[in-house]
């Protein structure tokens, strides 16, 4: 019996050891996130000869690039290089096959992109695409490079980051899986790994005096684009009667003084993929909790004569759209996301569902409510959700457009001065070029008793394309020495408004992986990577570091 007990104890230890081994993974580079930056960083890690694992909370890879944002915010396409350009080349090659044009002929598509032709034949790139095409390109990368991906794996934000001094040793997910690495990359939109590792960050808008900026803090009275109320519209349930209460979505709070900092973040939405092909559209369903009163402000906008409903139904191949926010009342769920960046996973799921319900209700309202002008309803009847997109999610995008959440406060903070090329960047790892673009942050009541939006900014970089500092990808050395953050990078709110574009995230993801590889090879902190060495690697991988 003693021998049997001893044998059972040994077997138990072996089983325990095997179970522990099964749940532990050790590689050179651990990438947390499933965004476009995550995939591109993993590809570069493999190309650099490093072992890598992608730990993705998402089941679908690619973030917004595969989640509905197919009308790419290119800015100056000439500064998009490296693997980011390769991604758009692969999209081009996909659409070169006539079989991919299922719902229309290629010659009927047109060639309009955002600041560039959709199809650039000379450069063999294509900047406009369907969601499922982008996702397939990302999956092709994974297969081609044999990248290990663990999906639906959520970082244990409470106690899932193990550190030894200033280094991350391992991260553990809610499923109990542990990932050990030499360098970690946080490629999420939220910056959860960065925050859990004890790295400094900011949420909301800094006051203008923090970085001596003009466009950052509260922007009351500043009206850019066409996303504001051009007519005097009452915010009250009974027009003109403040005692009747505010309409849905209007904040009773004081908006703040011009230039003041606050906790607010720009509005989120879903980038819907719609179709007007009769055989590939699904009529907008009526949500279970639909309340037409939630869209009374839009009805009043229509009554004022506004008719721009379809101005951001941006056309992508096969008679589909990348539909974005446009106008004073649209798909942006203004003011309903302030707690998202720091929220628990459970609360974030609630916020995402609230955004989905709001936006689905909006589309049903536009298609059916008698307060919507007949011509708008007639046009909406031609559109519906694309039946061949997001097929495992009721044809609804699987990714909420988290335009900003946390932003690291790292070794170097990018500000509007950098986007205007007013300061010298001594360690560029890529370039941005898009306008400083913040969507509305709040909807409030003016002193005159009317409704207005605040926070929408659109300012073009004064010098065109600008350089992005390596210092903005790394934390302060005393906080963490083996972490890189290419998405929630170190930036002020308004500078992030330009940097936050998907091509830039891919660029920075690749650059982060190159820096990580150098740090591993030389056994040094990511902050100590020689820029000369990094620059040589970046240029060899065809990253664009200057306009000269």
Coordinates of C-alpha atoms in Angstrom, one line a residue, residues 64-66 68-75 77 80 84 87-96 100-101 104 106 109-120 124-134 137 271 273 312-323 389 434 503 506:
X64 CA -10.5 48.2 -37.3
X65 CA -8.7 47.4 -40.5
X66 CA -10.8 44.2 -40.7
X68 CA -15.2 47.9 -41.1
X69 CA -12.7 50.7 -41.7
X70 CA -12.0 49.9 -45.3
X71 CA -12.0 53.5 -46.5
X72 CA -8.4 53.9 -45.4
X73 CA -7.3 57.2 -43.7
X74 CA -4.1 57.4 -45.8
X75 CA -3.0 61.0 -45.6
X77 CA 0.5 57.6 -49.0
X80 CA 3.5 54.5 -45.7
X84 CA 2.2 48.4 -43.9
X87 CA -0.5 44.9 -46.6
X88 CA -2.0 47.3 -49.1
X89 CA -0.1 45.6 -51.9
X90 CA -1.7 42.3 -50.9
X91 CA -5.1 43.9 -51.0
X92 CA -4.3 45.1 -54.5
X93 CA -3.3 41.6 -55.6
X94 CA -6.5 40.2 -54.1
X95 CA -8.7 42.5 -56.2
X96 CA -6.6 41.9 -59.3
X100 CA -13.3 38.7 -56.3
X101 CA -15.7 41.2 -58.0
X104 CA -20.2 44.4 -59.4
X106 CA -14.4 46.2 -61.5
X109 CA -16.4 50.4 -59.1
X110 CA -14.8 53.8 -59.7
X111 CA -11.5 54.7 -58.0
X112 CA -12.2 57.2 -55.2
X113 CA -10.2 56.9 -52.0
X114 CA -9.5 59.2 -49.1
X115 CA -6.9 61.6 -50.4
X116 CA -5.6 59.1 -52.9
X117 CA -7.1 56.9 -55.7
X118 CA -8.5 53.7 -54.3
X119 CA -6.5 51.6 -56.7
X120 CA -2.9 52.8 -57.3
X124 CA 0.5 48.2 -57.0
X125 CA -1.4 49.2 -53.8
X126 CA -5.1 49.4 -53.0
X127 CA -6.3 51.5 -50.1
X128 CA -10.0 50.7 -50.1
X129 CA -11.3 47.2 -49.3
X130 CA -14.0 45.0 -47.9
X131 CA -13.6 43.8 -44.2
X132 CA -13.4 40.1 -45.0
X133 CA -10.6 40.8 -47.5
X134 CA -8.5 42.6 -44.9
X137 CA -4.8 39.2 -45.6
X271 CA -17.9 51.4 -39.0
X273 CA -20.4 47.7 -43.9
X312 CA -20.2 59.3 -45.4
X313 CA -21.5 56.2 -47.1
X314 CA -18.0 55.8 -48.5
X315 CA -18.0 53.3 -51.3
X316 CA -15.8 50.2 -51.1
X317 CA -15.7 47.3 -53.7
X318 CA -18.7 45.1 -54.5
X319 CA -21.4 47.8 -53.9
X320 CA -20.7 48.1 -50.2
X321 CA -19.8 51.0 -47.9
X322 CA -17.6 51.9 -45.0
X323 CA -20.2 54.0 -43.3
X389 CA -19.6 40.4 -44.0
X434 CA -3.3 62.7 -41.4
X503 CA -1.5 52.5 -41.5
X506 CA 1.0 49.0 -38.7

